[in-house]
XYZ file of C-alpha atoms in Angstrom:
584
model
C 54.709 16.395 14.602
C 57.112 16.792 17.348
C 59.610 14.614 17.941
C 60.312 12.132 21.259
C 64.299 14.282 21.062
C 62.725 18.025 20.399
C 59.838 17.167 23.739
C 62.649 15.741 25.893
C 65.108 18.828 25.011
C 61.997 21.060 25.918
C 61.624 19.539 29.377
C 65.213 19.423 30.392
C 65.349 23.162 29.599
C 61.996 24.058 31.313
C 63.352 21.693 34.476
C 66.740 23.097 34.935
C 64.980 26.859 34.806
C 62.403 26.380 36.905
C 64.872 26.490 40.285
C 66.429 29.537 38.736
C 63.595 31.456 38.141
C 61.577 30.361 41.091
C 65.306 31.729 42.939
C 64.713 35.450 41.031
C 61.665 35.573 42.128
C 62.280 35.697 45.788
C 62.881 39.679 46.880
C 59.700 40.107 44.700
C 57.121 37.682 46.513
C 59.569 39.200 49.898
C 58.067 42.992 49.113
C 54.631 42.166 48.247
C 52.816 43.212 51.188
C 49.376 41.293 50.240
C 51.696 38.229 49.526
C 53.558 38.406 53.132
C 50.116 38.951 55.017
C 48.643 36.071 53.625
C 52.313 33.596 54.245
C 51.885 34.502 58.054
C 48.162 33.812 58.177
C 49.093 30.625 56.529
C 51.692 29.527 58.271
C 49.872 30.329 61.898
C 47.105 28.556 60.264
C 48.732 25.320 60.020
C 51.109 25.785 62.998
C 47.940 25.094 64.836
C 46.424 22.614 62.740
C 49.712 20.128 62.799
C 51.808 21.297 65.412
C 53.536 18.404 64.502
C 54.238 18.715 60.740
C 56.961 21.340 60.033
C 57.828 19.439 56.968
C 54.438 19.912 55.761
C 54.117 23.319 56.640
C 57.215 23.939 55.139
C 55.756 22.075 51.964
C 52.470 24.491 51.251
C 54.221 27.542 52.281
C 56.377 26.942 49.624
C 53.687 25.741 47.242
C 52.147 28.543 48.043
C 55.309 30.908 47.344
C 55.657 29.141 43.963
C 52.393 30.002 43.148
C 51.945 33.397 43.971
C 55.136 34.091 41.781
C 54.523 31.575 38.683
C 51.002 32.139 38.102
C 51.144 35.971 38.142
C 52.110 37.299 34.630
C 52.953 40.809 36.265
C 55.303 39.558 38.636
C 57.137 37.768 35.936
C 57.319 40.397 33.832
C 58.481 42.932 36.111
C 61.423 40.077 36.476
C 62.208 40.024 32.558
C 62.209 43.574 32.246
C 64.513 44.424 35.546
C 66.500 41.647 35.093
C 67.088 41.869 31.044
C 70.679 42.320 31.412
C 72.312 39.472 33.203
C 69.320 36.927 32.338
C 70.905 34.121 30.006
C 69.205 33.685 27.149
C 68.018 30.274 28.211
C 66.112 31.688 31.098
C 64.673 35.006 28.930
C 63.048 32.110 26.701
C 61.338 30.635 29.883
C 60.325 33.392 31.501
C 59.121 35.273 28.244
C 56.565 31.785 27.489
C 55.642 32.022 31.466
C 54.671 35.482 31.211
C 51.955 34.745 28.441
C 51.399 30.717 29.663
C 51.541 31.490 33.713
C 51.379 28.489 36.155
C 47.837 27.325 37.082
C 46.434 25.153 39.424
C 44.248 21.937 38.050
C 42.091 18.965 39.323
C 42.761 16.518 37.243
C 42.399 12.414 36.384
C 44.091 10.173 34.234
C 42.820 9.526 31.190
C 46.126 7.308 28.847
C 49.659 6.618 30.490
C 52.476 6.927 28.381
C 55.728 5.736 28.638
C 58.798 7.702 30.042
C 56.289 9.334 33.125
C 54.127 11.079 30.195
C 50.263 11.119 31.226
C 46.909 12.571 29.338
C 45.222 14.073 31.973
C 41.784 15.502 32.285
C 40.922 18.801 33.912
C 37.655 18.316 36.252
C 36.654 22.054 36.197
C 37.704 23.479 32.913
C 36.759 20.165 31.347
C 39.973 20.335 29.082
C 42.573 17.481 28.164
C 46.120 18.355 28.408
C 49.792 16.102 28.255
C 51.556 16.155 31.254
C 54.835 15.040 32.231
C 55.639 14.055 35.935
C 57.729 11.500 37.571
C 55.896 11.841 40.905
C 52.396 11.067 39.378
C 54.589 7.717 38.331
C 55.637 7.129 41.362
C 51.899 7.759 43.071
C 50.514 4.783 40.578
C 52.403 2.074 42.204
C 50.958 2.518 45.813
C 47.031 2.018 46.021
C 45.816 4.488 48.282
C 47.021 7.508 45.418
C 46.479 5.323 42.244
C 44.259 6.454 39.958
C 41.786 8.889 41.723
C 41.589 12.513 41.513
C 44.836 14.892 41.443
C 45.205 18.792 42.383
C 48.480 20.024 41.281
C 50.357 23.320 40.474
C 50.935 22.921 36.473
C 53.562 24.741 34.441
C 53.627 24.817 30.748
C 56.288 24.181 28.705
C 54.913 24.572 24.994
C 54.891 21.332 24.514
C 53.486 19.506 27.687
C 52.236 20.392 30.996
C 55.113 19.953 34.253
C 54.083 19.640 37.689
C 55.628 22.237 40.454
C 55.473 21.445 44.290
C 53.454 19.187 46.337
C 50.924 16.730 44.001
C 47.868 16.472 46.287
C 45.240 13.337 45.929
C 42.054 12.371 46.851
C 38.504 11.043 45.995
C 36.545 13.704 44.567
C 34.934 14.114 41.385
C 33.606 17.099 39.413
C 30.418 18.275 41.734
C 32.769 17.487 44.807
C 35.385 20.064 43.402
C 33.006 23.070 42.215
C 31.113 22.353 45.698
C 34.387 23.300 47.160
C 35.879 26.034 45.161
C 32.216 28.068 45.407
C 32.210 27.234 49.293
C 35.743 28.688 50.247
C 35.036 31.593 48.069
C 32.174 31.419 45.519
C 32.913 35.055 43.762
C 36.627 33.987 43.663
C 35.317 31.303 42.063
C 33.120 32.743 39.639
C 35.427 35.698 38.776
C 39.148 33.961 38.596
C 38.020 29.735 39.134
C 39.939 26.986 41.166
C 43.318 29.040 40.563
C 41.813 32.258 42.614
C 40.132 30.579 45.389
C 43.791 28.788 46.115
C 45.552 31.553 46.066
C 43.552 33.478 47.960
C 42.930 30.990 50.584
C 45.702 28.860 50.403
C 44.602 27.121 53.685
C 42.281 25.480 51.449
C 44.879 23.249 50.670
C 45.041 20.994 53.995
C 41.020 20.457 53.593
C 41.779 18.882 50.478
C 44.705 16.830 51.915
C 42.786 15.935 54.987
C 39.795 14.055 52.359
C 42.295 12.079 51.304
C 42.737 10.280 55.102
C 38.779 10.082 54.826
C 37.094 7.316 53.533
C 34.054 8.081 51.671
C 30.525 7.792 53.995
C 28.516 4.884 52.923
C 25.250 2.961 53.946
C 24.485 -0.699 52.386
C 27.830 -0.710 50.916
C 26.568 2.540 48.522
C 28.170 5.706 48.776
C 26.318 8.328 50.423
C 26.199 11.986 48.693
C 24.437 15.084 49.119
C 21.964 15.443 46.409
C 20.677 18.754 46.285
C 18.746 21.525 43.718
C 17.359 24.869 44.189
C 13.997 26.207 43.764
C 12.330 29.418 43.808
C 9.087 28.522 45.949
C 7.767 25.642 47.576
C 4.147 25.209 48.159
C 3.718 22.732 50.725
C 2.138 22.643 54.132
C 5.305 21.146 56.994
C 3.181 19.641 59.466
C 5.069 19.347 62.809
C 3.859 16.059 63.399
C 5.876 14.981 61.278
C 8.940 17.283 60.023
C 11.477 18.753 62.491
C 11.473 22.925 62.279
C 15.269 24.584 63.065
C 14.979 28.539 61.907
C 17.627 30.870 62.392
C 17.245 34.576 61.214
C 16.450 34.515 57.608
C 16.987 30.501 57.340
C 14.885 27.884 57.760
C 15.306 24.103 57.631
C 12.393 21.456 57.470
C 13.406 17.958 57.853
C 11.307 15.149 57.776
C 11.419 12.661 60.747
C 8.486 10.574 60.272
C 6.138 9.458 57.239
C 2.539 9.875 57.550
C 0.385 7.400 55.462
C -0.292 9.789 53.324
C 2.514 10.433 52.101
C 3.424 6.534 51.985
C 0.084 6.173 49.921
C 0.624 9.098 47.758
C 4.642 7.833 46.756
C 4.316 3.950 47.655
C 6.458 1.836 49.201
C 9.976 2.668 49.550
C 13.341 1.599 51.279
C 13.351 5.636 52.336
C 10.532 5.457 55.009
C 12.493 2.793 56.719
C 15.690 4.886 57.013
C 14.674 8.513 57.080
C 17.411 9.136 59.428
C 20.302 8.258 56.699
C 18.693 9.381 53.940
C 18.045 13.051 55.958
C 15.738 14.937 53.482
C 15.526 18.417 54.337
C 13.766 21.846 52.850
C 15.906 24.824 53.399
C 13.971 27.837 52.661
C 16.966 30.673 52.427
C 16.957 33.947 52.171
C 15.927 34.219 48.232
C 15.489 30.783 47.205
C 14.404 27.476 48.032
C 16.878 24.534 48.576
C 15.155 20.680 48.167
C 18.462 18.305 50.069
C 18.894 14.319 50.418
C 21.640 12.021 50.914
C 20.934 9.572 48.173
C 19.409 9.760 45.230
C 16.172 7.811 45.909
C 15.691 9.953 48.735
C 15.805 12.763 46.700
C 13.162 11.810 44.466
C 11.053 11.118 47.175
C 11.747 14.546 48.816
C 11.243 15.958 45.439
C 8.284 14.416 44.581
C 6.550 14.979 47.851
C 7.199 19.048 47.278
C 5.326 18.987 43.589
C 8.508 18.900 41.715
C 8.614 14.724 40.963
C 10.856 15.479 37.325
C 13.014 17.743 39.447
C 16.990 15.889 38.382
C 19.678 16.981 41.118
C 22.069 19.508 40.735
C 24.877 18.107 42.270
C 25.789 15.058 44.391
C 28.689 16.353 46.891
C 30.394 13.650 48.239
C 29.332 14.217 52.658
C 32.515 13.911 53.727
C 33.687 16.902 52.519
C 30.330 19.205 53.168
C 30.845 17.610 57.050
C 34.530 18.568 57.048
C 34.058 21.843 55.741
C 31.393 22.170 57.596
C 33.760 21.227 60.678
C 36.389 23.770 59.260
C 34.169 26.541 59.986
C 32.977 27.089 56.232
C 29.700 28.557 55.429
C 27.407 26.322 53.336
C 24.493 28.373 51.475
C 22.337 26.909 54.810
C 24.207 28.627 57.519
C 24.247 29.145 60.029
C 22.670 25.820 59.921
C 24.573 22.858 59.411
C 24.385 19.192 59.084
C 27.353 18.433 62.042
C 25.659 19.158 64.628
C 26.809 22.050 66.882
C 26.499 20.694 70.742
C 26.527 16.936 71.367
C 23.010 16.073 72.287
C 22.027 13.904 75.389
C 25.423 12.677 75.678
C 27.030 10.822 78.544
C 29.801 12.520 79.097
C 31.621 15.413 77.216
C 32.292 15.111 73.401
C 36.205 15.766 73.933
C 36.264 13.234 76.123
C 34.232 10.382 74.350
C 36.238 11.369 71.093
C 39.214 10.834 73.044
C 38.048 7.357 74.318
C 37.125 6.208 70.684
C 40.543 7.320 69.031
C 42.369 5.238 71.278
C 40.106 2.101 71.110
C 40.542 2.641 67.078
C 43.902 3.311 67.396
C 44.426 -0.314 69.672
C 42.275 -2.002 67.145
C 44.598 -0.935 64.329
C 47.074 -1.776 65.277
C 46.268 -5.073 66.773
C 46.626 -4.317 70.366
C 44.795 -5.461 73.706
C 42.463 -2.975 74.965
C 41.583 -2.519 78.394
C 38.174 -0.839 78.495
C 37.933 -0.275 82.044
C 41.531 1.794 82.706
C 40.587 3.755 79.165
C 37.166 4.536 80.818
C 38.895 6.071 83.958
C 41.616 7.926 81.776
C 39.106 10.199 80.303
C 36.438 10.182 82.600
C 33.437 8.296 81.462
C 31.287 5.555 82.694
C 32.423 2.210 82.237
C 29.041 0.606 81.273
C 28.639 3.861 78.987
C 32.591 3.174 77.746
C 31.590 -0.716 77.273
C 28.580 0.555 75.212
C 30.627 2.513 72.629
C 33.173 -0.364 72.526
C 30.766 -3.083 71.817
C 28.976 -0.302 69.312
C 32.311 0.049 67.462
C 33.094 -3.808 66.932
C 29.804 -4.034 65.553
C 30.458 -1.593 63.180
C 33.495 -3.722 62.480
C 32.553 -7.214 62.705
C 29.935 -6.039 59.960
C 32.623 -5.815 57.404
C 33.640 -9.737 58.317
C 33.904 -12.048 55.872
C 31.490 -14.857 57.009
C 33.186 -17.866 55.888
C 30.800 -20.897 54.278
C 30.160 -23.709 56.313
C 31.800 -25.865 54.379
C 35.186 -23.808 53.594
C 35.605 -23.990 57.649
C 37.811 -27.149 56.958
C 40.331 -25.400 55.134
C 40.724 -22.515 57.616
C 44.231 -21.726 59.200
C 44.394 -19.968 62.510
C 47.960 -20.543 63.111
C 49.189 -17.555 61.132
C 49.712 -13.562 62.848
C 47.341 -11.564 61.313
C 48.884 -8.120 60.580
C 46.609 -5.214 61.991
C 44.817 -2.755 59.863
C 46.989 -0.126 59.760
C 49.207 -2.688 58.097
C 47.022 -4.207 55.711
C 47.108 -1.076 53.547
C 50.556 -1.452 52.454
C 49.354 -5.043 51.097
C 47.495 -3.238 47.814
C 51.510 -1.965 46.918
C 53.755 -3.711 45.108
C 56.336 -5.868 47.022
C 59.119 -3.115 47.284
C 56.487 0.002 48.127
C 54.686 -2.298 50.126
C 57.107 -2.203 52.958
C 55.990 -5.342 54.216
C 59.673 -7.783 53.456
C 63.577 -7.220 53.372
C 64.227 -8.238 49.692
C 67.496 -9.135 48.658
C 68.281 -9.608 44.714
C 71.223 -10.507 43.429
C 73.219 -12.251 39.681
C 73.856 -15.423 42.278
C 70.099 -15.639 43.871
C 68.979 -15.167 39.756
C 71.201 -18.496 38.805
C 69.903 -20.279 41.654
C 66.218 -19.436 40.590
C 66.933 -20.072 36.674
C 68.354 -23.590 38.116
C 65.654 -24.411 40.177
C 62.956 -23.520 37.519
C 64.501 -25.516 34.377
C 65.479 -22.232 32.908
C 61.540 -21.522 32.201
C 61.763 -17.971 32.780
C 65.334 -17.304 31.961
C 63.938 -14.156 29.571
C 60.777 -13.206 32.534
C 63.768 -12.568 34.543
C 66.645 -11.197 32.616
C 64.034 -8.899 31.985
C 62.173 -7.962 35.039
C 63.936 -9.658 37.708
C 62.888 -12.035 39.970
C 60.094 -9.269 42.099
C 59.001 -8.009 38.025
C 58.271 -11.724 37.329
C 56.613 -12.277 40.178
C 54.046 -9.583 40.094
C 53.343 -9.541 36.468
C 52.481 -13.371 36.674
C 50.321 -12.140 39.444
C 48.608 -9.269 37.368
C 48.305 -11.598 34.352
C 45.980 -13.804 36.232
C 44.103 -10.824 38.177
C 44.059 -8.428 35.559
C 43.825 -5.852 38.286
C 47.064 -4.566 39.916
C 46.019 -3.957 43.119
C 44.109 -7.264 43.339
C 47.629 -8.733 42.051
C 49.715 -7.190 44.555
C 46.904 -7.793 47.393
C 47.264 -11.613 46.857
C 50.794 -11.664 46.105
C 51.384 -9.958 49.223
C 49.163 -11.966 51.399
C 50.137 -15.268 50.358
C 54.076 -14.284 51.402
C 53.276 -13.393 54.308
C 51.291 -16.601 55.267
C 53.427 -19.228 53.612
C 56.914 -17.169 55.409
C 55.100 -17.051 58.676
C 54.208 -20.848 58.307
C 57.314 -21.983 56.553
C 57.847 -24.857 58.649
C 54.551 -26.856 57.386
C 52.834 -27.163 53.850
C 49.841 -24.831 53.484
C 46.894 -25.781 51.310
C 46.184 -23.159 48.474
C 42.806 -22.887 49.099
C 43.510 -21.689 52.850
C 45.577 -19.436 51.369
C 42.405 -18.102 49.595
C 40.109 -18.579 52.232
C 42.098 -16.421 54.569
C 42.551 -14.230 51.995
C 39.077 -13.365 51.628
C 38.982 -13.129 55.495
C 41.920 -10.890 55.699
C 40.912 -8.320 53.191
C 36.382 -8.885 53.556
C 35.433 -6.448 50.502
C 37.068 -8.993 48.288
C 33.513 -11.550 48.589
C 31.947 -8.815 47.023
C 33.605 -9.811 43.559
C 34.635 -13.436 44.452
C 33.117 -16.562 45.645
C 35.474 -18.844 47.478
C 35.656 -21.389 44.019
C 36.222 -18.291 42.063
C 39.063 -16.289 43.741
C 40.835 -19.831 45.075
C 40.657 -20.929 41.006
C 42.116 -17.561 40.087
C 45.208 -17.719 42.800
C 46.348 -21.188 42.112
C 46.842 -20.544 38.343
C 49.031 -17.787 39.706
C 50.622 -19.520 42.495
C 51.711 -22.435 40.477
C 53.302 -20.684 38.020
C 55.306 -18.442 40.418
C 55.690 -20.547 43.099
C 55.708 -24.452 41.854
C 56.781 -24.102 37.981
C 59.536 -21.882 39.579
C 60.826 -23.993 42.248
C 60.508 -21.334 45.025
C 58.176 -23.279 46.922
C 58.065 -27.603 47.284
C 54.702 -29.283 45.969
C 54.619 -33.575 46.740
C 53.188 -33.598 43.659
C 52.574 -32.257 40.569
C 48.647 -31.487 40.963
C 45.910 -33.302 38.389
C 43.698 -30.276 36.523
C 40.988 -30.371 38.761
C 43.082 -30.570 41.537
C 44.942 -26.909 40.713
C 41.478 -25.609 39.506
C 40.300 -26.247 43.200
C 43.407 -25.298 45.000
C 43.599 -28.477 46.637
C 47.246 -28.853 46.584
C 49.950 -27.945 49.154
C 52.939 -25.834 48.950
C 55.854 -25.211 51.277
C 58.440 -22.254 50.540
C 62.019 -23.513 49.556
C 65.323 -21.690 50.783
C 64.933 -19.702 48.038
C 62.317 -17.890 49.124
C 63.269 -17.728 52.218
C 66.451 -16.014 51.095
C 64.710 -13.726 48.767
C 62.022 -12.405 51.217
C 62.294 -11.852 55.179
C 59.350 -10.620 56.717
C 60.062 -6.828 57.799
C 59.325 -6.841 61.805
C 56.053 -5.030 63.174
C 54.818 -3.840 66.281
C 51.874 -5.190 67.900
């Protein structure tokens, strides 16, 4: 078995290389032709994509680069033999192992975390489990939009472990998601060479996938909505146009049902489906040499399924929409073009698409970030009605004010309204821990760590020596939650309200009541009794056994189990933290 010294000496040799070699292999990825053609397409590509974002351009063209040199065991080869002679031998061993283990892209999740940045990872298309070593996957784990979900990432191997090389790229998707892609941007890339071909033949590919990971996945009732599909060779079955819509186009024909007659209610029974036909959108595609049976959840499916004589038929993949819409959007051909599921021309609208677009990205854009919006001048700025701008606006807070937290009747009493409530666009950073979070000016120091010790009786003289003050703050917080995001959420939140409100004790249980109201999705886990029972065993151990916040009394059992005690921060805490200032 290797050894923790003979692993480490392998990736500090394989580390300090890898700039050398990627150095060499400049004038070679210069004079490929094939190589150059594709860099400008690329680099036009996302010139127009994000005008903006030379840093990211910069980033995949260089990804890119790294790829087209690493992963091709010709290239490298033709290095190692041309450059034999004034190669050191350190970077002949590298190169020699690359030219028989060549860099190669992978989809991956976490599967064990190690110490010292060391990960087992599993590969989503090859199905494989490999050990990888990276810092910046480290890094990624302690901010919660990019902890634990799915990774794409140049890999390098090293003998002994896998290395990432260049960007690490994150987002939601899962195994169909990922061959749904691959086979869509190139499906005999795919088939011939796998992930690794299609992205280096159409490295463009790459801002899709960073795009998905702005996109939140599409959902109805709170379930996450996915395109179930399977294929078919015939269908026998009669599409009456009373009820199924007919769009053909050349040799492709879609048949999608837009009302339920009785009897096919009578033949199926009841179900949720005939209700909501439009979301679950079940469709017959008849292409050119096959049959395609299509439906955004799975019950719809098996309606759809059973209504064409196929009722055992399972589906053969669940793509996550998001991605067949933006690819769709991208101008990438689905098996069912030239027909698509984003529709091509706006339909009936009030005023042009560009310009209603343009009204809703700035009433979002207000919203998150807490701002007033003034529907009328935003109406005249790009042109459209104001009863039709009122109508989207009102449409939109709907959509929002669905996600409330609707607080009991009888929790009202402990509700506090005298506290700023950051806007969305803020509220992410709350899932971080307190440095990544962004959210307070911390200030730690040997002098601020003997006042604490003081203050708390010595309790935690070993928590801190240890972690620090911030380390024994949030792993009293995950001890309780046993969920680090849920730690850091309510860590974070009750900071902010009890520094904004420093002046005047604050009840614990308003602290979880507006909680629950700040961050809605939380009452799906929680009841009020349960989450405010669960934050003041974590509160009074960091913030009244510790002395950073002032309690009149030392609270009876039921008393802490109910969070029916009041806190006030000390100077301490005001010392430690300082609210960062925002814009509203």
């Amino acid at each position: 078995m290797n050894t923790h010294h003979d692993l480490k000496a392998r990736t500090t040799l394989y580390s300090t290389q890898f700039a050398s070699i990627a150095k060499l292999l400049e004038p070679y990825l210069a004079s490929d032709a094939q190589i150059q053609k594709t860099l400008r397409s690329l680099s036009s590509f996302l010139g127009k994509k994000m005008p903006d974002r030379d840093d990211y351009r910069e980033t995949i063209i260089q990804q890119y680069l790294l790829h087209s040199g690493l992963s091709h065991p010709n290239m490298l080869s033709r290095l190692l033999d041309e450059r034999q002679a004034s190669l050191g031998d350190p970077t002949k061993e590298v190169l020699a192992y690359w030219v028989s283990h060549p860099a190669f892209y992978a989809f991956f999740t976490i599967t064990k975390t190690f110490s010292d940045d060391m990960f087992e990872i599993h590969d989503l298309v090859t199905k494989e489990h490999h050990l990888l070593l990276s810092p910046a996957l480290r890094t990624m784990q302690k901010r919660g939009e990019s902890r634990n979900v799915t990774y794409l990432a140049l890999l390098l191997d090293n003998g002994e472990c896998l290395q990432t090389a260049g960007m690490l790229h994150y987002n939601h998707l899962v195994g169909d998601d990922i061959a749904y892609f691959a086979r869509t941007v190139d499906a005999a890339q795919f088939t011939d060479g796998g992930l690794d071909a299609v992205l280096h033949s159409h490295p463009q590919a790459l801002y899709v996938l960073d795009q998905l990971s702005n996109i939140p996945a599409i959902q109805n009732n709170q379930s996450e909505m996915r395109l179930h599909t399977a294929e078919v060779k015939t269908v026998s079955y009669t599409f009456d146009p009373a009820y199924w819509d007919t769009d053909k186009r050349g040799d492709v024909a879609c048949y999608i049902l837009r009302e339920a007659s009785s009897a096919m209610q009578q033949k199926l029974g009841s179900s949720p489906v005939w209700q909501e036909l439009g979301m679950a959108n079940l469709r017959v595609f008849k292409l050119r040499d096959r049959w395609m049976l299509a439906a955004f959840s799975k019950e719809a499916f098996h309606v759809l399924v059973s209504l064409m004589g196929f009722p055992s038929l399972q589906p053969q993949q669940a793509v996550n929409l998001a991605l067949v819409f933006f690819l769709e959007k991208e101008g990438y051909r689905a098996p069912w073009f030239p027909i698509t599921f984003v529709p091509e021309k706006p339909q009936e609208e009030p005023a042009d698409m560009k310009s209603l677009n343009a009204f809703m990205q700035e009433f979002q854009q207000a919203y998150n970030t807490g701002k007033t919006f003034d529907v009328e001048r935003a109406a005249a700025k790009h042109g459209i009605g104001v009863e039709t701008a009122r109508q989207i606006m009102e449409s939109l807070q709907k959509t929002v004010q669905k996600r409330d937290f609707v607080v009991p009747e009888q929790e009202k009493v402990y509700e506090r309204a005298d506290w700023p409530v950051p806007p969305p666009s803020l509220r992410r950073s709350f899932s971080n821990d307190l440095y990544e979070s962004g959210l307070f000016f911390i200030q730690e120091s040997d002098a601020i760590e003997n006042t604490f010790n003081a203050l708390s009786g010595n309790l935690f003289v070993k928590e801190v020596e240890q972690l620090g003050i911030i380390g024994f703050m949030e792993e009293t917080f995950e001890d309780v939650f046993e969920d680090e995001s849920l730690a850091y959420l309510s860590l974070n939140t009750c900071l902010w309200i009890l520094l904004h409100l420093r002046d005047t004790p604050v009840l614990v249980r308003s602290l979880a009541l507006e909680t629950m109201r700040l961050f809605p999705l939380l009452a799906e886990d929680f009841t009020v009794d349960s989450y405010a029972e669960l934050l003041s065993e974590a509160v009074f151990t960091v913030f009244c056994r510790s002395g950073l916040c002032a309690i009149p009394a030392r609270p009876k059992a039921e008393v802490r189990r109910r969070a029916l005690y009041t806190i006030q921060p000390s100077l301490l805490l005001q010392t430690i933290f300082v609210v960062r200032p925002y814009s509203v």
